[in-house]
mmCIF file of C-alpha atoms and ligand atoms in Angstrom:
data_model
loop_
_atom_site.group_PDB
_atom_site.id
_atom_site.type_symbol
_atom_site.label_atom_id
_atom_site.label_comp_id
_atom_site.label_asym_id
_atom_site.label_seq_id
_atom_site.Cartn_x
_atom_site.Cartn_y
_atom_site.Cartn_z
ATOM 1 C CA MET A 1 17.133 -2.191 -21.037
ATOM 2 C CA LYS A 2 18.445 0.374 -18.557
ATOM 3 C CA GLU A 3 16.158 3.338 -17.783
ATOM 4 C CA PRO A 4 17.205 6.313 -19.926
ATOM 5 C CA LEU A 5 19.096 9.116 -18.184
ATOM 6 C CA ARG A 6 16.814 12.017 -17.298
ATOM 7 C CA VAL A 7 18.165 15.309 -18.636
ATOM 8 C CA GLY A 8 17.171 18.806 -17.536
ATOM 9 C CA VAL A 9 17.848 21.543 -20.084
ATOM 10 C CA LEU A 10 18.282 25.182 -19.055
ATOM 11 C CA ALA A 11 17.758 27.601 -21.941
ATOM 12 C CA SER A 12 17.072 31.309 -22.343
ATOM 13 C CA GLY A 13 16.337 31.675 -26.019
ATOM 14 C CA ARG A 14 16.061 30.087 -29.430
ATOM 15 C CA GLY A 15 16.455 26.505 -28.273
ATOM 16 C CA SER A 16 18.131 24.984 -31.306
ATOM 17 C CA ASN A 17 20.492 22.915 -29.142
ATOM 18 C CA LEU A 18 17.535 21.777 -27.078
ATOM 19 C CA GLN A 19 15.909 20.763 -30.349
ATOM 20 C CA ALA A 20 18.996 18.779 -31.353
ATOM 21 C CA ILE A 21 18.984 16.906 -28.034
ATOM 22 C CA LEU A 22 15.242 16.256 -28.334
ATOM 23 C CA ASP A 23 15.689 14.974 -31.887
ATOM 24 C CA ALA A 24 18.470 12.639 -30.794
ATOM 25 C CA SER A 25 16.498 11.395 -27.811
ATOM 26 C CA ALA A 26 13.531 10.551 -29.998
ATOM 27 C CA ARG A 27 15.575 7.618 -31.302
ATOM 28 C CA ALA A 28 14.857 4.412 -29.439
ATOM 29 C CA ASP A 29 18.556 3.620 -28.957
ATOM 30 C CA PHE A 30 19.414 6.999 -27.392
ATOM 31 C CA PRO A 31 20.219 6.495 -23.686
ATOM 32 C CA ALA A 32 18.733 9.802 -22.437
ATOM 33 C CA ARG A 33 15.439 11.702 -22.421
ATOM 34 C CA VAL A 34 14.702 15.354 -21.735
ATOM 35 C CA ALA A 35 12.706 15.337 -18.497
ATOM 36 C CA VAL A 36 12.222 19.088 -18.073
ATOM 37 C CA VAL A 37 13.183 22.423 -19.634
ATOM 38 C CA VAL A 38 13.689 25.474 -17.426
ATOM 39 C CA SER A 39 14.009 29.033 -18.679
ATOM 40 C CA ASP A 40 14.632 32.430 -17.118
ATOM 41 C CA ARG A 41 12.784 34.111 -19.996
ATOM 42 C CA GLU A 42 9.049 33.793 -20.300
ATOM 43 C CA GLY A 43 8.905 34.088 -24.073
ATOM 44 C CA ALA A 44 11.848 31.780 -24.768
ATOM 45 C CA ARG A 45 11.345 29.724 -27.891
ATOM 46 C CA ALA A 46 12.967 26.840 -26.009
ATOM 47 C CA LEU A 47 9.901 26.667 -23.737
ATOM 48 C CA LYS A 48 7.616 26.505 -26.747
ATOM 49 C CA ILE A 49 9.662 23.740 -28.347
ATOM 50 C CA ALA A 50 9.511 21.739 -25.129
ATOM 51 C CA ALA A 51 5.783 22.218 -24.696
ATOM 52 C CA GLU A 52 5.122 21.170 -28.289
ATOM 53 C CA ARG A 53 7.002 17.939 -27.603
ATOM 54 C CA GLY A 54 5.078 17.306 -24.405
ATOM 55 C CA VAL A 55 8.132 17.988 -22.243
ATOM 56 C CA PRO A 56 7.433 19.913 -19.012
ATOM 57 C CA ALA A 57 8.453 23.534 -19.622
ATOM 58 C CA VAL A 58 9.026 25.722 -16.578
ATOM 59 C CA PHE A 59 9.531 29.486 -16.552
ATOM 60 C CA LEU A 60 11.233 30.707 -13.398
ATOM 61 C CA ASN A 61 11.206 34.491 -13.195
ATOM 62 C CA PRO A 62 14.436 35.784 -11.619
ATOM 63 C CA LYS A 63 12.466 38.783 -10.355
ATOM 64 C CA ASP A 64 10.482 36.489 -8.063
ATOM 65 C CA PHE A 65 13.602 35.592 -6.090
ATOM 66 C CA GLY A 66 15.635 37.701 -3.686
ATOM 67 C CA ASP A 67 19.082 36.738 -4.926
ATOM 68 C CA ARG A 68 20.963 34.390 -7.179
ATOM 69 C CA GLU A 69 21.254 31.687 -4.561
ATOM 70 C CA ALA A 70 17.475 31.612 -4.066
ATOM 71 C CA TYR A 71 16.944 31.493 -7.813
ATOM 72 C CA ASP A 72 19.462 28.695 -8.291
ATOM 73 C CA ALA A 73 17.845 26.769 -5.420
ATOM 74 C CA ALA A 74 14.500 27.038 -7.219
ATOM 75 C CA ILE A 75 16.093 25.564 -10.344
ATOM 76 C CA THR A 76 17.533 22.705 -8.288
ATOM 77 C CA LYS A 77 14.104 22.055 -6.816
ATOM 78 C CA VAL A 78 12.553 21.721 -10.282
ATOM 79 C CA LEU A 79 15.409 19.511 -11.504
ATOM 80 C CA GLU A 80 15.112 17.249 -8.466
ATOM 81 C CA ALA A 81 11.344 17.035 -8.808
ATOM 82 C CA HIS A 82 11.948 15.660 -12.290
ATOM 83 C CA GLN A 83 14.691 13.300 -11.094
ATOM 84 C CA VAL A 84 17.270 14.828 -13.382
ATOM 85 C CA GLY A 85 20.658 13.120 -13.581
ATOM 86 C CA LEU A 86 22.306 15.513 -16.046
ATOM 87 C CA VAL A 87 21.824 19.243 -16.576
ATOM 88 C CA CYS A 88 22.521 20.707 -20.016
ATOM 89 C CA LEU A 89 22.948 24.453 -20.381
ATOM 90 C CA ALA A 90 21.844 25.342 -23.872
ATOM 91 C CA GLY A 91 22.030 29.075 -24.381
ATOM 92 C CA PHE A 92 21.272 29.754 -20.708
ATOM 93 C CA MET A 93 22.231 33.384 -20.217
ATOM 94 C CA ARG A 94 22.603 33.418 -16.434
ATOM 95 C CA ILE A 95 25.687 32.497 -14.482
ATOM 96 C CA LEU A 96 24.992 29.763 -11.956
ATOM 97 C CA GLY A 97 26.295 30.429 -8.463
ATOM 98 C CA PRO A 98 28.905 28.385 -6.577
ATOM 99 C CA ALA A 99 26.319 26.524 -4.476
ATOM 100 C CA PHE A 100 24.566 25.253 -7.607
ATOM 101 C CA VAL A 101 27.875 24.297 -9.235
ATOM 102 C CA ARG A 102 28.946 22.439 -6.091
ATOM 103 C CA ALA A 103 25.653 20.582 -5.797
ATOM 104 C CA TRP A 104 25.698 19.489 -9.435
ATOM 105 C CA ARG A 105 29.445 19.147 -10.024
ATOM 106 C CA GLY A 106 30.252 16.716 -12.787
ATOM 107 C CA ARG A 107 26.591 16.653 -13.797
ATOM 108 C CA VAL A 108 26.261 20.010 -15.602
ATOM 109 C CA MET A 109 27.380 20.569 -19.188
ATOM 110 C CA ASN A 110 27.499 23.688 -21.304
ATOM 111 C CA ILE A 111 27.998 24.296 -24.999
ATOM 112 C CA HIS A 112 30.029 27.234 -26.224
ATOM 113 C CA PRO A 113 30.546 28.503 -29.787
ATOM 114 C CA SER A 114 34.368 28.615 -29.808
ATOM 115 C CA LEU A 115 37.310 26.332 -29.283
ATOM 116 C CA LEU A 116 37.797 26.991 -25.580
ATOM 117 C CA PRO A 117 39.847 28.246 -23.855
ATOM 118 C CA ALA A 118 39.815 30.771 -26.714
ATOM 119 C CA PHE A 119 37.014 33.324 -26.662
ATOM 120 C CA PRO A 120 34.993 32.589 -23.522
ATOM 121 C CA GLY A 121 32.015 34.722 -22.542
ATOM 122 C CA LEU A 122 29.712 36.647 -24.816
ATOM 123 C CA ASN A 123 29.995 37.111 -28.589
ATOM 124 C CA ALA A 124 32.484 34.297 -29.136
ATOM 125 C CA GLN A 125 32.038 34.423 -32.916
ATOM 126 C CA ARG A 126 32.690 38.195 -32.966
ATOM 127 C CA GLN A 127 35.814 37.643 -30.852
ATOM 128 C CA ALA A 128 37.045 34.988 -33.303
ATOM 129 C CA LEU A 129 36.550 37.310 -36.268
ATOM 130 C CA ASP A 130 38.217 40.226 -34.476
ATOM 131 C CA HIS A 131 41.263 38.060 -33.734
ATOM 132 C CA GLY A 132 41.504 36.873 -37.318
ATOM 133 C CA VAL A 133 41.714 33.194 -36.363
ATOM 134 C CA LYS A 134 41.489 30.813 -39.308
ATOM 135 C CA ILE A 135 39.803 28.024 -37.365
ATOM 136 C CA SER A 136 37.083 28.185 -34.737
ATOM 137 C CA GLY A 137 34.480 25.727 -33.552
ATOM 138 C CA ALA A 138 32.322 24.467 -30.737
ATOM 139 C CA THR A 139 33.082 23.072 -27.276
ATOM 140 C CA VAL A 140 31.022 21.010 -24.842
ATOM 141 C CA HIS A 141 32.431 21.181 -21.321
ATOM 142 C CA PHE A 142 31.509 20.468 -17.737
ATOM 143 C CA VAL A 143 30.584 23.557 -15.771
ATOM 144 C CA ASP A 144 32.784 24.767 -12.932
ATOM 145 C CA GLU A 145 32.791 28.036 -10.973
ATOM 146 C CA GLY A 146 34.258 30.053 -13.847
ATOM 147 C CA VAL A 147 32.732 31.306 -17.082
ATOM 148 C CA ASP A 148 33.310 28.716 -19.836
ATOM 149 C CA THR A 149 36.315 27.298 -17.978
ATOM 150 C CA GLY A 150 35.329 23.751 -16.954
ATOM 151 C CA PRO A 151 36.803 20.437 -18.152
ATOM 152 C CA ILE A 152 36.427 20.022 -21.907
ATOM 153 C CA ILE A 153 34.418 17.019 -23.102
ATOM 154 C CA LEU A 154 34.235 17.368 -26.891
ATOM 155 C CA GLN A 155 35.295 19.912 -29.490
ATOM 156 C CA SER A 156 34.785 20.307 -33.189
ATOM 157 C CA SER A 157 36.489 22.765 -35.501
ATOM 158 C CA VAL A 158 35.230 24.741 -38.494
ATOM 159 C CA PRO A 159 37.166 26.965 -40.904
ATOM 160 C CA VAL A 160 36.766 30.729 -40.634
ATOM 161 C CA GLN A 161 36.361 32.120 -44.161
ATOM 162 C CA PRO A 162 37.794 35.513 -45.135
ATOM 163 C CA ASP A 163 34.361 36.855 -45.994
ATOM 164 C CA ASP A 164 32.579 35.497 -42.920
ATOM 165 C CA SER A 165 30.186 37.697 -41.000
ATOM 166 C CA GLU A 166 29.261 36.942 -37.414
ATOM 167 C CA GLU A 167 26.095 35.301 -38.748
ATOM 168 C CA THR A 168 27.735 33.036 -41.336
ATOM 169 C CA LEU A 169 30.379 31.894 -38.851
ATOM 170 C CA ALA A 170 27.755 31.349 -36.138
ATOM 171 C CA ALA A 171 25.692 29.207 -38.517
ATOM 172 C CA ARG A 172 28.704 27.040 -39.439
ATOM 173 C CA ILE A 173 29.560 26.563 -35.763
ATOM 174 C CA LEU A 174 25.930 25.902 -34.816
ATOM 175 C CA ALA A 175 25.751 22.924 -37.181
ATOM 176 C CA GLU A 176 28.666 21.413 -35.222
ATOM 177 C CA GLU A 177 27.003 22.250 -31.887
ATOM 178 C CA HIS A 178 23.945 20.279 -32.910
ATOM 179 C CA ARG A 179 26.108 17.258 -33.686
ATOM 180 C CA LEU A 180 28.323 17.579 -30.622
ATOM 181 C CA TYR A 181 25.813 18.147 -27.814
ATOM 182 C CA PRO A 182 23.747 14.975 -28.296
ATOM 183 C CA GLN A 183 27.009 13.038 -28.634
ATOM 184 C CA ALA A 184 28.263 14.393 -25.297
ATOM 185 C CA VAL A 185 24.941 13.547 -23.637
ATOM 186 C CA ARG A 186 25.165 10.016 -25.009
ATOM 187 C CA LEU A 187 28.732 9.567 -23.742
ATOM 188 C CA PHE A 188 27.691 10.786 -20.284
ATOM 189 C CA ALA A 189 24.627 8.546 -20.213
ATOM 190 C CA GLU A 190 26.745 5.557 -21.200
ATOM 191 C CA GLY A 191 29.205 6.283 -18.397
ATOM 192 C CA ARG A 192 32.067 6.962 -20.803
ATOM 193 C CA LEU A 193 33.189 10.313 -19.356
ATOM 194 C CA ARG A 194 35.636 10.467 -16.488
ATOM 195 C CA ILE A 195 36.823 13.762 -15.010
ATOM 196 C CA VAL A 196 40.450 13.566 -13.970
ATOM 197 C CA GLY A 197 41.651 16.866 -12.564
ATOM 198 C CA SER A 198 40.933 19.480 -15.193
ATOM 199 C CA ARG A 199 40.634 16.946 -18.006
ATOM 200 C CA VAL A 200 37.909 14.644 -19.215
ATOM 201 C CA ILE A 201 38.891 11.156 -20.291
ATOM 202 C CA VAL A 202 36.520 9.862 -22.950
ATOM 203 C CA GLU A 203 36.197 6.110 -23.269
ATOM 204 C CA TRP A 204 35.248 5.700 -26.916
HETATM 205 C C1 LIG B 1 24.651 28.584 -28.906
HETATM 206 O O1 LIG B 1 25.470 29.205 -29.853
HETATM 207 C C2 LIG B 1 25.455 28.099 -27.738
HETATM 208 O O2 LIG B 1 26.737 27.672 -28.091
HETATM 209 C C3 LIG B 1 25.537 29.314 -26.875
HETATM 210 O O3 LIG B 1 24.282 29.943 -26.990
HETATM 211 C C4 LIG B 1 23.688 29.582 -28.239
HETATM 212 C C5 LIG B 1 22.361 28.971 -27.935
HETATM 213 O O4 LIG B 1 21.615 28.715 -29.096
HETATM 214 N N1 LIG B 1 25.875 28.972 -25.516
HETATM 215 P P1 LIG B 1 20.275 27.880 -29.035
HETATM 216 O O5 LIG B 1 19.359 28.605 -28.040
HETATM 217 O O6 LIG B 1 20.609 26.497 -28.580
HETATM 218 O O7 LIG B 1 19.715 27.928 -30.416
#
């Protein structure tokens, strides 16, 4: 069998999407493994989850680096040391600079809790509630130079209920995120994603 794809996950917090990818990759037929987890926050639960699973967990303190480019270069160094072929942003709260995006183009994914291009940026669930949309959801996309603007890989919708709070809507969307992200990683690992201009063609 082909060697599994080596995935690097960048995460700043809770790590539930990391967990979903780890759970999926524990299955023998999953074509990818998490090779390393990098965080910009020392206490991130994501680092703990990784360590508990025996996955290398690396804290890189932004304060130790002069500027964003130096910080991003340090991330690249860690990813390369672990021979990463795909980078998954999973609640990574820093914006990656243009040099990083260029170096990893087509090999970095992000997950966002809305149906992009609606509600990019922070507090997507709050934005959805404020706009009174009846449907929201989750999006996995490739990362480009913008914020939540790259080519869309997969999306899944959920209803927005009249009595939803930010928390109840976030929880409904999160369940879809956990389904979607491992699926996107699998499709990438199996070579079924092709970026054509601003679109992604999925070969199902
Ligand atoms: C998720 O809602 C994801 O869509 C967003 O940040 C959150 C991360 O959650 N980008 P977790 O750390 O994976 O639990």
